């Protein structure tokens, strides 16, 4: 589709358009009633009166337009002004299907959507006749092939999640389902995603909406995510219920536990679930009262300092029986993240994993200002987290996941070059279960049954078929990433290096990531911080989040 501004305005107009349609229907019904009454009054058959129905109706609609005060366009251009609202309503669809090129749509272009659909269906995902992209355009990135490619590994490598304090480490797949909650996604969508994870041997992040039966029933591996609302392990006053958390974290399908600090779509802001959407099932899953509006605050109650955060992650690991524990964030202040690193060093404990969400991520609805202008994009976020952990001597015990617009093997390889150990995908997995990027996720009117709680719409999503598609998409995407790495002379993601990814900086110059960015040495921040990091490292305080 088009850029985010137009689409969000389109989504926000739905109620206004509905009111306009209601007015037209009322005018037509009133006109028909008037015709029948008039015919009855003069004692003639009403049928010939209906020949005048279009003119009478348009006249009535025009009169309504002239006296209404909501739309200036309609007062100046009665009747004809409705064409403007109609065209505005269908503009995103016209843009997506008839105007945009294969490679310039947003948030995901047609090329990316097509390759996800094709891989999910198990059909041919190859393209003839060369690239349509301008390889001399500044910003174009490309991977560096080797003159001596390697054989593609027969079995995809996995990433061991679990540091020295973890009693029950987990081997994570290279690509997994990113955080999407039951409530934001339909029950059928959750069932299909988890079923695909079970069949393909990868993990699904539950999102912060609680641990539902739809996450558990298919038997796929789970990363149970806890947000600021502590849904699923919540006390009556909205605090963290340690006993309930321990009980649910002990479930065999829960392989890791995660604390969400922020998300890419809206870092630093909470959420509101209107009471009308809190039905009995969602209330039960989230431990909230049925029918009452639920607020997720932007901040956590379980910690207020970097040191308390690190201690709480260790507490989560203990409560879960030694399963890997970590946190997710959209990176903001480098100084604050360095404060967390200092707290890890001083406390002698650390999370087993950190998931970096880029500001380009966004399955959750968010205010325009946050979605477009708050938070660090995934590239810089990964580089910050990876280098901070390396410089603090912590990288070897903490695995890093990347979440933000990962849809192809190329995306996955790029993120691993930039410092990630594995990737998570949300919107690409939604494509795999049938999403068409209609961008009505927050309106409960999803046309494919993916992001709705409307039973009639959700039934359109066939769980058996979409389960297979999720598995095929993940399998083909990982295979594509391994094929790319083999062409680069690499058989394991740990062998990827910054010089293997290059970016064009102007029409005649391109540079490798090794040249474009600074890469710290292990323990460098502890010994002698480089000048570019020294001020932030000195100001980082493990006992407060310095702005």
Short mmCIF file of C-alpha atoms in Angstrom, two decimals:
data_model
loop_
_atom_site.label_atom_id
_atom_site.label_comp_id
_atom_site.label_asym_id
_atom_site.label_seq_id
_atom_site.Cartn_x
_atom_site.Cartn_y
_atom_site.Cartn_z
CA UNK A 1 0.00 0.00 0.00
CA UNK A 2 0.93 3.65 0.19
CA UNK A 3 2.78 5.39 2.98
CA UNK A 4 1.57 5.22 6.54
CA UNK A 5 -0.09 8.66 6.65
CA UNK A 6 -2.65 8.02 3.95
CA UNK A 7 -3.49 4.57 5.22
CA UNK A 8 -3.98 5.65 8.80
CA UNK A 9 -6.26 8.47 7.71
CA UNK A 10 -8.18 5.93 5.67
CA UNK A 11 -8.52 3.70 8.72
CA UNK A 12 -9.65 6.63 10.88
CA UNK A 13 -12.37 7.63 8.40
CA UNK A 14 -14.33 4.42 8.67
CA UNK A 15 -16.83 5.78 11.16
CA UNK A 16 -17.32 9.00 9.18
CA UNK A 17 -17.91 7.04 5.98
CA UNK A 18 -20.35 4.80 7.79
CA UNK A 19 -22.30 7.86 8.90
CA UNK A 20 -22.36 9.12 5.29
CA UNK A 21 -23.71 5.80 4.02
CA UNK A 22 -26.30 5.81 6.79
CA UNK A 23 -27.48 9.27 5.73
CA UNK A 24 -27.88 8.16 2.11
CA UNK A 25 -29.85 5.06 3.15
CA UNK A 26 -32.10 7.18 5.38
CA UNK A 27 -32.72 9.64 2.54
CA UNK A 28 -33.61 6.81 0.14
CA UNK A 29 -35.97 5.12 2.58
CA UNK A 30 -37.61 8.41 3.47
CA UNK A 31 -38.07 9.20 -0.23
CA UNK A 32 -39.62 5.80 -0.94
CA UNK A 33 -41.98 6.23 1.99
CA UNK A 34 -42.95 9.67 0.74
CA UNK A 35 -43.66 8.31 -2.76
CA UNK A 36 -45.85 5.50 -1.45
CA UNK A 37 -47.74 7.91 0.81
CA UNK A 38 -48.27 10.41 -1.99
CA UNK A 39 -49.52 7.70 -4.34
CA UNK A 40 -51.91 6.46 -1.73
CA UNK A 41 -53.16 9.99 -1.09
CA UNK A 42 -54.13 10.57 -4.74
CA UNK A 43 -55.48 7.07 -5.16
CA UNK A 44 -53.13 5.91 -7.91
CA UNK A 45 -50.69 3.04 -8.27
CA UNK A 46 -47.28 3.92 -6.78
CA UNK A 47 -45.28 2.07 -9.43
CA UNK A 48 -45.08 4.89 -11.97
CA UNK A 49 -43.97 7.20 -9.17
CA UNK A 50 -40.82 5.10 -8.81
CA UNK A 51 -39.65 6.28 -12.21
CA UNK A 52 -38.96 9.58 -10.52
CA UNK A 53 -37.17 7.91 -7.59
CA UNK A 54 -33.58 8.68 -8.73
CA UNK A 55 -34.28 12.37 -9.29
CA UNK A 56 -36.29 12.73 -6.12
CA UNK A 57 -33.64 10.90 -4.11
CA UNK A 58 -30.81 13.01 -5.49
CA UNK A 59 -32.81 16.11 -4.79
CA UNK A 60 -33.44 14.99 -1.21
CA UNK A 61 -29.76 14.11 -0.75
CA UNK A 62 -28.74 17.49 -2.16
CA UNK A 63 -31.08 19.24 0.23
CA UNK A 64 -29.58 17.30 3.13
CA UNK A 65 -26.09 18.23 1.98
CA UNK A 66 -26.97 21.93 1.86
CA UNK A 67 -28.24 22.07 5.44
CA UNK A 68 -25.73 19.72 7.15
CA UNK A 69 -22.79 21.43 8.88
CA UNK A 70 -20.20 18.64 9.17
CA UNK A 71 -18.67 18.73 5.66
CA UNK A 72 -17.94 22.03 3.90
CA UNK A 73 -17.34 20.22 0.61
CA UNK A 74 -20.90 18.89 0.58
CA UNK A 75 -22.41 22.28 1.36
CA UNK A 76 -20.62 23.81 -1.63
CA UNK A 77 -20.94 20.77 -3.90
CA UNK A 78 -24.10 18.89 -2.89
CA UNK A 79 -24.39 15.33 -4.24
CA UNK A 80 -21.20 15.64 -6.33
CA UNK A 81 -19.12 16.02 -3.16
CA UNK A 82 -19.89 12.42 -2.23
CA UNK A 83 -17.72 11.28 -5.13
CA UNK A 84 -14.76 12.84 -3.36
CA UNK A 85 -15.37 10.80 -0.21
CA UNK A 86 -15.89 7.63 -2.24
CA UNK A 87 -12.58 8.08 -4.08
CA UNK A 88 -10.81 8.86 -0.80
CA UNK A 89 -12.23 5.70 0.72
CA UNK A 90 -10.94 3.40 -2.04
CA UNK A 91 -7.68 5.28 -2.66
CA UNK A 92 -5.44 2.83 -0.72
CA UNK A 93 -6.83 -0.14 -2.66
CA UNK A 94 -6.38 1.65 -5.99
CA UNK A 95 -2.84 2.58 -4.98
CA UNK A 96 -1.93 -0.96 -3.95
CA UNK A 97 -3.40 -2.84 -6.88
CA UNK A 98 -3.09 -0.45 -9.82
CA UNK A 99 -0.53 2.29 -9.15
CA UNK A 100 2.38 1.27 -6.96
CA UNK A 101 5.33 -0.50 -8.54
CA UNK A 102 6.49 -3.93 -7.41
CA UNK A 103 9.26 -2.54 -5.25
CA UNK A 104 8.12 0.75 -3.72
CA UNK A 105 4.99 -0.06 -1.68
CA UNK A 106 4.85 0.50 2.06
CA UNK A 107 5.12 -0.99 4.64
CA UNK A 108 5.85 -4.09 2.50
CA UNK A 109 6.15 -3.85 -1.27
CA UNK A 110 4.50 -6.24 -3.69
CA UNK A 111 7.72 -8.16 -4.33
CA UNK A 112 8.07 -9.02 -0.64
CA UNK A 113 4.41 -9.89 -0.20
CA UNK A 114 4.53 -12.09 -3.28
CA UNK A 115 7.58 -14.05 -2.17
CA UNK A 116 5.95 -14.70 1.22
CA UNK A 117 2.71 -15.87 -0.41
CA UNK A 118 4.58 -18.08 -2.88
CA UNK A 119 6.76 -19.69 -0.24
CA UNK A 120 3.79 -20.21 2.05
CA UNK A 121 1.93 -21.97 -0.76
CA UNK A 122 4.97 -23.96 -1.77
CA UNK A 123 5.03 -22.53 -5.30
CA UNK A 124 7.90 -21.18 -7.40
CA UNK A 125 9.38 -18.03 -5.85
CA UNK A 126 11.94 -17.24 -8.55
CA UNK A 127 11.86 -14.21 -10.84
CA UNK A 128 13.13 -13.91 -14.44
CA UNK A 129 14.86 -11.08 -16.29
CA UNK A 130 16.88 -9.46 -13.49
CA UNK A 131 16.21 -7.01 -10.70
CA UNK A 132 13.82 -4.07 -10.99
CA UNK A 133 15.66 -2.18 -8.27
CA UNK A 134 18.08 0.65 -8.94
CA UNK A 135 21.36 -0.79 -7.66
CA UNK A 136 23.02 2.64 -7.96
CA UNK A 137 20.50 4.33 -5.69
CA UNK A 138 22.06 5.57 -2.40
CA UNK A 139 21.00 3.24 0.38
CA UNK A 140 20.98 0.11 -1.77
CA UNK A 141 22.54 -2.77 0.18
CA UNK A 142 24.01 -6.03 -1.10
CA UNK A 143 25.67 -9.12 0.29
CA UNK A 144 29.17 -10.08 -0.82
CA UNK A 145 29.43 -13.44 -2.63
CA UNK A 146 32.51 -15.62 -2.35
CA UNK A 147 34.63 -16.97 -5.18
CA UNK A 148 34.55 -20.27 -3.27
CA UNK A 149 30.94 -20.91 -2.18
CA UNK A 150 30.21 -23.60 0.41
CA UNK A 151 27.70 -26.43 0.26
CA UNK A 152 24.36 -25.54 1.85
CA UNK A 153 24.06 -27.25 5.28
CA UNK A 154 21.71 -30.21 5.24
CA UNK A 155 20.12 -29.17 8.54
CA UNK A 156 19.60 -25.56 9.62
CA UNK A 157 21.77 -24.56 12.60
CA UNK A 158 20.05 -23.57 15.83
CA UNK A 159 20.96 -21.00 18.45
CA UNK A 160 21.48 -22.15 22.06
CA UNK A 161 19.63 -19.75 24.37
CA UNK A 162 20.80 -19.97 27.95
CA UNK A 163 23.69 -18.47 29.87
CA UNK A 164 25.59 -19.92 32.82
CA UNK A 165 22.64 -19.35 35.20
CA UNK A 166 20.13 -21.10 32.95
CA UNK A 167 19.31 -24.67 33.94
CA UNK A 168 17.09 -25.45 30.94
CA UNK A 169 18.56 -23.88 27.77
CA UNK A 170 16.56 -23.81 24.55
CA UNK A 171 17.77 -24.25 20.98
CA UNK A 172 16.11 -21.45 19.01
CA UNK A 173 15.44 -21.65 15.26
CA UNK A 174 16.92 -18.97 13.01
CA UNK A 175 13.43 -17.60 12.26
CA UNK A 176 10.47 -17.60 14.65
CA UNK A 177 7.04 -16.03 15.12
CA UNK A 178 7.33 -12.60 16.70
CA UNK A 179 5.09 -11.23 19.45
CA UNK A 180 1.38 -11.09 18.53
CA UNK A 181 -1.28 -11.45 21.22
CA UNK A 182 -4.52 -13.32 21.27
CA UNK A 183 -7.03 -10.49 21.16
CA UNK A 184 -5.13 -8.53 18.58
CA UNK A 185 -5.08 -11.71 16.45
CA UNK A 186 -8.02 -14.06 16.10
CA UNK A 187 -8.09 -17.46 17.74
CA UNK A 188 -7.78 -19.14 14.33
CA UNK A 189 -4.71 -17.07 13.47
CA UNK A 190 -3.03 -18.01 16.76
CA UNK A 191 -3.87 -21.68 16.21
CA UNK A 192 -2.38 -21.61 12.71
CA UNK A 193 0.79 -19.84 13.81
CA UNK A 194 1.39 -22.20 16.71
CA UNK A 195 0.50 -25.20 14.63
CA UNK A 196 3.05 -24.11 12.05
CA UNK A 197 5.64 -23.65 14.79
CA UNK A 198 4.92 -27.14 16.11
CA UNK A 199 5.22 -28.70 12.65
CA UNK A 200 8.33 -26.74 11.70
CA UNK A 201 10.23 -26.84 14.98
CA UNK A 202 10.42 -23.13 15.68
CA UNK A 203 9.05 -20.88 18.43
CA UNK A 204 6.14 -18.48 18.78
CA UNK A 205 6.21 -15.40 21.00
CA UNK A 206 2.82 -15.08 22.71
CA UNK A 207 2.78 -11.29 22.78
CA UNK A 208 1.79 -9.56 26.00
CA UNK A 209 -1.89 -10.54 25.87
CA UNK A 210 -1.53 -13.65 27.98
CA UNK A 211 -1.02 -17.38 27.55
CA UNK A 212 -4.20 -18.62 25.86
CA UNK A 213 -5.44 -22.11 25.06
CA UNK A 214 -4.89 -21.28 21.38
CA UNK A 215 -1.17 -20.88 22.06
CA UNK A 216 -1.06 -24.17 23.93
CA UNK A 217 -3.39 -26.48 22.03
CA UNK A 218 -1.29 -27.16 18.87
CA UNK A 219 1.85 -27.94 20.92
CA UNK A 220 4.33 -25.45 19.44
CA UNK A 221 7.22 -24.03 21.44
CA UNK A 222 6.42 -20.73 23.16
CA UNK A 223 8.22 -17.65 24.38
CA UNK A 224 5.82 -16.29 27.00
CA UNK A 225 5.98 -12.51 26.94
CA UNK A 226 4.95 -10.36 29.90
CA UNK A 227 4.19 -6.68 29.37
CA UNK A 228 3.40 -3.77 31.65
CA UNK A 229 -0.14 -5.07 32.20
CA UNK A 230 1.19 -8.45 33.43
CA UNK A 231 -1.66 -10.18 31.62
CA UNK A 232 -1.97 -13.81 32.59
CA UNK A 233 -0.01 -13.30 35.81
CA UNK A 234 -1.76 -10.24 37.17
CA UNK A 235 -2.98 -9.35 40.64
CA UNK A 236 -6.33 -7.67 41.15
CA UNK A 237 -4.67 -4.25 41.39
CA UNK A 238 -2.65 -4.77 38.19
CA UNK A 239 0.63 -5.91 39.73
CA UNK A 240 2.79 -8.96 39.02
CA UNK A 241 1.55 -12.25 40.46
CA UNK A 242 4.67 -14.35 41.02
CA UNK A 243 2.78 -17.51 41.99
CA UNK A 244 0.57 -17.49 38.91
CA UNK A 245 3.59 -16.72 36.72
CA UNK A 246 5.52 -19.67 38.15
CA UNK A 247 2.56 -22.00 37.64
CA UNK A 248 2.06 -21.08 33.98
CA UNK A 249 5.78 -20.81 33.16
CA UNK A 250 6.15 -24.43 34.24
CA UNK A 251 4.07 -25.58 31.25
CA UNK A 252 6.10 -27.83 28.96
CA UNK A 253 5.34 -25.76 25.86
CA UNK A 254 6.78 -22.60 27.46
CA UNK A 255 10.47 -22.70 26.56
CA UNK A 256 11.49 -19.11 27.41
CA UNK A 257 10.04 -16.17 29.34
CA UNK A 258 10.40 -12.56 28.25
CA UNK A 259 9.72 -9.14 29.73
CA UNK A 260 8.58 -6.54 27.21
CA UNK A 261 10.02 -3.09 27.93
CA UNK A 262 8.86 -1.48 24.68
CA UNK A 263 7.85 -2.33 21.14
CA UNK A 264 8.81 -0.91 17.79
CA UNK A 265 5.38 0.42 16.80
CA UNK A 266 5.01 2.62 19.88
CA UNK A 267 8.00 2.69 22.21
CA UNK A 268 7.38 4.53 25.46
CA UNK A 269 3.60 4.37 25.32
CA UNK A 270 1.08 2.03 26.89
CA UNK A 271 -2.15 0.66 25.50
CA UNK A 272 -5.88 0.64 26.07
CA UNK A 273 -8.18 -2.32 25.47
CA UNK A 274 -11.76 -0.95 25.34
CA UNK A 275 -14.23 -2.67 27.61
CA UNK A 276 -16.43 -3.59 24.65
CA UNK A 277 -13.66 -5.90 23.40
CA UNK A 278 -13.04 -7.56 26.76
CA UNK A 279 -15.28 -10.56 26.35
CA UNK A 280 -15.35 -13.46 28.80
CA UNK A 281 -12.61 -15.38 27.00
CA UNK A 282 -10.17 -12.48 26.75
CA UNK A 283 -10.93 -11.51 30.35
CA UNK A 284 -10.05 -15.03 31.48
CA UNK A 285 -6.79 -15.14 29.51
CA UNK A 286 -5.68 -11.71 30.67
CA UNK A 287 -6.88 -11.89 34.29
CA UNK A 288 -9.01 -8.77 33.93
CA UNK A 289 -12.69 -8.02 34.63
CA UNK A 290 -15.03 -8.76 31.76
CA UNK A 291 -16.46 -5.73 30.00
CA UNK A 292 -14.16 -3.19 31.67
CA UNK A 293 -11.57 -1.10 29.85
CA UNK A 294 -8.03 -2.28 30.59
CA UNK A 295 -5.06 0.08 30.55
CA UNK A 296 -1.49 -1.07 30.02
CA UNK A 297 0.75 1.66 31.46
CA UNK A 298 3.87 2.77 29.59
CA UNK A 299 6.06 1.81 32.55
CA UNK A 300 6.69 -1.29 34.67
CA UNK A 301 5.89 -1.63 38.35
CA UNK A 302 8.38 -4.43 39.00
CA UNK A 303 11.49 -2.25 38.51
CA UNK A 304 12.48 1.40 38.46
CA UNK A 305 16.26 1.20 37.95
CA UNK A 306 18.59 -0.76 35.64
CA UNK A 307 19.77 -2.81 38.60
CA UNK A 308 16.21 -3.73 39.57
CA UNK A 309 15.51 -4.72 35.96
CA UNK A 310 18.46 -7.09 35.89
CA UNK A 311 17.46 -8.60 39.22
CA UNK A 312 13.86 -9.07 38.07
CA UNK A 313 14.96 -10.92 34.92
CA UNK A 314 16.95 -13.26 37.17
CA UNK A 315 13.84 -13.65 39.35
CA UNK A 316 11.77 -14.60 36.29
CA UNK A 317 14.33 -17.26 35.40
CA UNK A 318 14.16 -18.63 38.93
CA UNK A 319 10.34 -18.66 38.97
CA UNK A 320 10.25 -20.47 35.62
CA UNK A 321 12.40 -23.30 36.93
CA UNK A 322 15.58 -22.24 35.19
CA UNK A 323 14.19 -21.58 31.71
CA UNK A 324 15.85 -18.84 29.61
CA UNK A 325 14.71 -15.36 30.60
CA UNK A 326 15.23 -12.14 28.69
CA UNK A 327 13.66 -8.87 27.63
CA UNK A 328 12.53 -7.07 24.49
CA UNK A 329 12.94 -3.39 23.69
CA UNK A 330 12.98 -0.82 20.96
CA UNK A 331 16.30 0.92 21.57
CA UNK A 332 16.22 4.56 22.61
CA UNK A 333 18.95 6.07 24.74
CA UNK A 334 22.31 4.35 24.34
CA UNK A 335 23.25 5.69 27.76
CA UNK A 336 20.32 3.90 29.40
CA UNK A 337 21.18 0.61 27.74
CA UNK A 338 24.78 0.99 28.88
CA UNK A 339 23.43 1.51 32.41
CA UNK A 340 21.71 -1.87 32.13
CA UNK A 341 25.00 -3.40 30.96
CA UNK A 342 26.78 -1.90 33.97
CA UNK A 343 24.11 -3.35 36.24
CA UNK A 344 24.69 -6.80 34.69
CA UNK A 345 28.42 -6.54 35.30
CA UNK A 346 28.05 -5.36 38.89
CA UNK A 347 25.27 -7.81 39.79
CA UNK A 348 27.02 -10.75 38.19
CA UNK A 349 23.82 -11.82 36.45
CA UNK A 350 22.44 -11.23 32.97
CA UNK A 351 19.47 -12.13 30.80
CA UNK A 352 19.82 -15.13 28.53
CA UNK A 353 18.56 -13.20 25.51
CA UNK A 354 17.59 -9.71 24.38
CA UNK A 355 15.17 -9.13 21.51
CA UNK A 356 15.73 -5.85 19.66
CA UNK A 357 12.57 -4.47 18.05
CA UNK A 358 13.13 -1.89 15.34
CA UNK A 359 11.00 1.23 15.09
CA UNK A 360 9.89 -0.01 11.66
CA UNK A 361 8.14 -2.91 13.40
CA UNK A 362 4.45 -2.48 13.91
CA UNK A 363 1.72 -5.10 14.20
CA UNK A 364 0.17 -2.99 16.95
CA UNK A 365 -1.86 0.13 16.14
CA UNK A 366 -0.04 3.27 17.22
CA UNK A 367 -0.35 7.06 17.06
CA UNK A 368 1.19 8.49 13.90
CA UNK A 369 3.77 10.47 15.84
CA UNK A 370 5.09 7.37 17.58
CA UNK A 371 5.02 5.05 14.58
CA UNK A 372 6.87 7.51 12.35
CA UNK A 373 9.13 9.46 14.68
CA UNK A 374 9.94 7.61 17.93
CA UNK A 375 12.47 4.85 18.46
CA UNK A 376 15.62 3.54 16.79
CA UNK A 377 15.41 1.62 13.51
CA UNK A 378 16.48 -2.00 13.71
CA UNK A 379 19.89 -1.59 12.06
CA UNK A 380 21.10 1.01 14.55
CA UNK A 381 19.31 -0.71 17.43
CA UNK A 382 21.08 -4.00 16.75
CA UNK A 383 24.45 -2.30 16.35
CA UNK A 384 23.96 -0.47 19.66
CA UNK A 385 22.96 -3.58 21.62
CA UNK A 386 25.56 -5.87 20.02
CA UNK A 387 28.45 -3.45 20.53
CA UNK A 388 27.41 -2.51 24.07
CA UNK A 389 27.31 -6.17 25.08
CA UNK A 390 30.64 -6.86 23.37
CA UNK A 391 32.27 -3.84 24.97
CA UNK A 392 30.97 -4.81 28.41
CA UNK A 393 32.26 -8.38 28.03
CA UNK A 394 28.74 -9.86 28.07
CA UNK A 395 28.08 -10.84 24.47
CA UNK A 396 29.16 -14.47 24.80
CA UNK A 397 26.47 -15.20 27.42
CA UNK A 398 23.57 -13.24 25.90
CA UNK A 399 21.91 -14.08 22.58
CA UNK A 400 20.36 -11.29 20.53
CA UNK A 401 17.16 -11.62 18.52
CA UNK A 402 16.08 -9.19 15.80
CA UNK A 403 12.46 -8.22 15.18
CA UNK A 404 11.38 -5.74 12.53
CA UNK A 405 10.32 -6.35 8.90
CA UNK A 406 12.07 -9.71 8.49
CA UNK A 407 10.33 -11.40 5.58
CA UNK A 408 13.02 -12.88 3.32
CA UNK A 409 16.27 -14.80 3.62
CA UNK A 410 18.12 -11.60 2.74
CA UNK A 411 16.52 -9.77 5.66
CA UNK A 412 17.57 -12.55 8.01
CA UNK A 413 21.18 -12.65 6.81
CA UNK A 414 21.51 -8.86 6.99
CA UNK A 415 20.31 -8.80 10.58
CA UNK A 416 22.75 -11.51 11.57
CA UNK A 417 25.57 -9.54 9.95
CA UNK A 418 24.47 -6.55 12.01
CA UNK A 419 24.75 -8.44 15.28
CA UNK A 420 21.69 -10.68 15.71
CA UNK A 421 21.83 -14.40 16.43
CA UNK A 422 18.31 -15.12 15.18
CA UNK A 423 15.25 -13.37 13.84
CA UNK A 424 11.55 -13.03 14.62
CA UNK A 425 8.85 -12.16 12.07
CA UNK A 426 5.36 -10.85 12.76
CA UNK A 427 3.81 -9.27 9.67
CA UNK A 428 5.46 -11.78 7.33
CA UNK A 429 3.87 -14.56 9.39
CA UNK A 430 0.56 -12.71 9.07
CA UNK A 431 1.01 -12.76 5.29
CA UNK A 432 1.60 -16.50 5.53
CA UNK A 433 -1.80 -16.97 7.20
CA UNK A 434 -3.57 -14.81 4.63
CA UNK A 435 -3.06 -11.12 5.53
CA UNK A 436 -3.38 -8.85 2.46
CA UNK A 437 -2.01 -5.68 4.10
CA UNK A 438 -5.43 -4.06 4.23
CA UNK A 439 -4.21 -2.23 7.36
CA UNK A 440 -7.49 -2.49 9.21
CA UNK A 441 -5.96 -4.45 12.08
CA UNK A 442 -7.27 -2.10 14.76
CA UNK A 443 -10.83 -1.81 13.40
CA UNK A 444 -11.99 -5.41 13.98
CA UNK A 445 -12.90 -5.55 10.27
CA UNK A 446 -9.93 -7.54 8.96
CA UNK A 447 -11.09 -8.94 5.59
CA UNK A 448 -9.11 -12.17 5.97
CA UNK A 449 -9.92 -13.06 9.58
CA UNK A 450 -6.37 -12.56 10.89
CA UNK A 451 -6.75 -9.56 13.20
CA UNK A 452 -10.35 -9.68 14.31
CA UNK A 453 -12.52 -11.06 17.08
CA UNK A 454 -15.57 -11.08 14.81
CA UNK A 455 -16.49 -14.80 14.59
CA UNK A 456 -17.94 -14.41 11.11
CA UNK A 457 -14.75 -12.87 9.75
CA UNK A 458 -12.41 -15.15 11.71
CA UNK A 459 -14.06 -18.31 10.34
CA UNK A 460 -12.70 -17.41 6.89
CA UNK A 461 -9.23 -18.41 8.11
CA UNK A 462 -8.88 -22.17 7.66
CA UNK A 463 -6.55 -23.34 10.42
CA UNK A 464 -5.42 -26.57 8.74
CA UNK A 465 -4.47 -24.87 5.48
CA UNK A 466 -2.78 -21.87 7.11
CA UNK A 467 -0.84 -24.06 9.53
CA UNK A 468 0.86 -25.72 6.58
CA UNK A 469 1.53 -22.34 4.99
CA UNK A 470 3.24 -21.01 8.11
CA UNK A 471 5.50 -24.05 8.26
CA UNK A 472 6.37 -23.84 4.55
CA UNK A 473 7.12 -20.12 4.72
CA UNK A 474 9.47 -20.46 7.69
CA UNK A 475 11.22 -23.47 6.20
CA UNK A 476 11.70 -21.85 2.78
CA UNK A 477 12.89 -18.54 4.26
CA UNK A 478 15.51 -20.21 6.45
CA UNK A 479 16.57 -22.32 3.47
CA UNK A 480 16.93 -19.12 1.44
CA UNK A 481 19.09 -17.58 4.16
CA UNK A 482 21.33 -20.66 4.29
CA UNK A 483 21.67 -20.62 0.52
CA UNK A 484 22.71 -16.96 0.65
CA UNK A 485 25.27 -17.67 3.37
CA UNK A 486 26.67 -20.60 1.39
CA UNK A 487 27.13 -18.30 -1.60
CA UNK A 488 29.11 -16.02 0.72
CA UNK A 489 31.38 -18.88 1.78
CA UNK A 490 29.70 -19.30 5.19
CA UNK A 491 28.04 -22.37 6.69
CA UNK A 492 27.15 -21.00 10.14
CA UNK A 493 25.70 -17.58 11.10
CA UNK A 494 28.53 -17.13 13.63
CA UNK A 495 30.91 -16.84 10.67
CA UNK A 496 29.17 -13.78 9.21
CA UNK A 497 31.24 -10.59 9.39
CA UNK A 498 30.49 -6.87 8.86
CA UNK A 499 32.55 -6.66 5.67
CA UNK A 500 30.13 -9.11 4.01
CA UNK A 501 27.36 -6.49 3.78
CA UNK A 502 27.84 -3.32 1.75
CA UNK A 503 25.79 -0.15 1.26
CA UNK A 504 25.87 2.38 -1.53
CA UNK A 505 26.33 5.82 0.01
CA UNK A 506 26.21 7.79 -3.26
CA UNK A 507 25.96 6.93 -6.97
CA UNK A 508 29.71 6.22 -7.23
CA UNK A 509 30.66 5.06 -3.71
CA UNK A 510 29.80 2.01 -1.65
CA UNK A 511 31.13 0.97 1.74
CA UNK A 512 31.02 -2.17 3.87
CA UNK A 513 29.42 -2.25 7.30
CA UNK A 514 32.91 -2.73 8.68
CA UNK A 515 33.78 0.72 7.32
CA UNK A 516 30.47 2.45 7.98
CA UNK A 517 30.13 1.59 11.66
CA UNK A 518 32.31 1.29 14.71
CA UNK A 519 32.74 -2.21 16.13
CA UNK A 520 33.96 -2.61 19.72
CA UNK A 521 36.37 -5.24 20.96
CA UNK A 522 35.40 -7.63 23.79
CA UNK A 523 35.69 -5.84 27.15
CA UNK A 524 36.76 -2.55 25.53
CA UNK A 525 34.28 -0.46 27.54
CA UNK A 526 35.58 -1.94 30.78
CA UNK A 527 39.22 -1.31 29.87
CA UNK A 528 39.42 1.87 27.81
CA UNK A 529 36.23 3.11 26.13
CA UNK A 530 36.75 4.68 22.69
CA UNK A 531 36.14 8.41 22.49
CA UNK A 532 32.79 7.97 20.76
CA UNK A 533 31.47 5.85 23.64
CA UNK A 534 33.36 7.35 26.60
CA UNK A 535 30.85 10.05 27.60
CA UNK A 536 27.84 7.73 27.52
CA UNK A 537 29.69 4.98 29.38
CA UNK A 538 30.83 7.41 32.08
CA UNK A 539 27.32 8.84 32.51
CA UNK A 540 25.57 5.46 32.57
CA UNK A 541 24.29 4.82 36.09
CA UNK A 542 23.14 1.31 37.07
CA UNK A 543 20.93 2.83 39.78
CA UNK A 544 18.88 5.16 37.62
CA UNK A 545 17.70 5.59 34.05
CA UNK A 546 19.54 8.76 33.09
CA UNK A 547 17.81 10.70 30.33
#
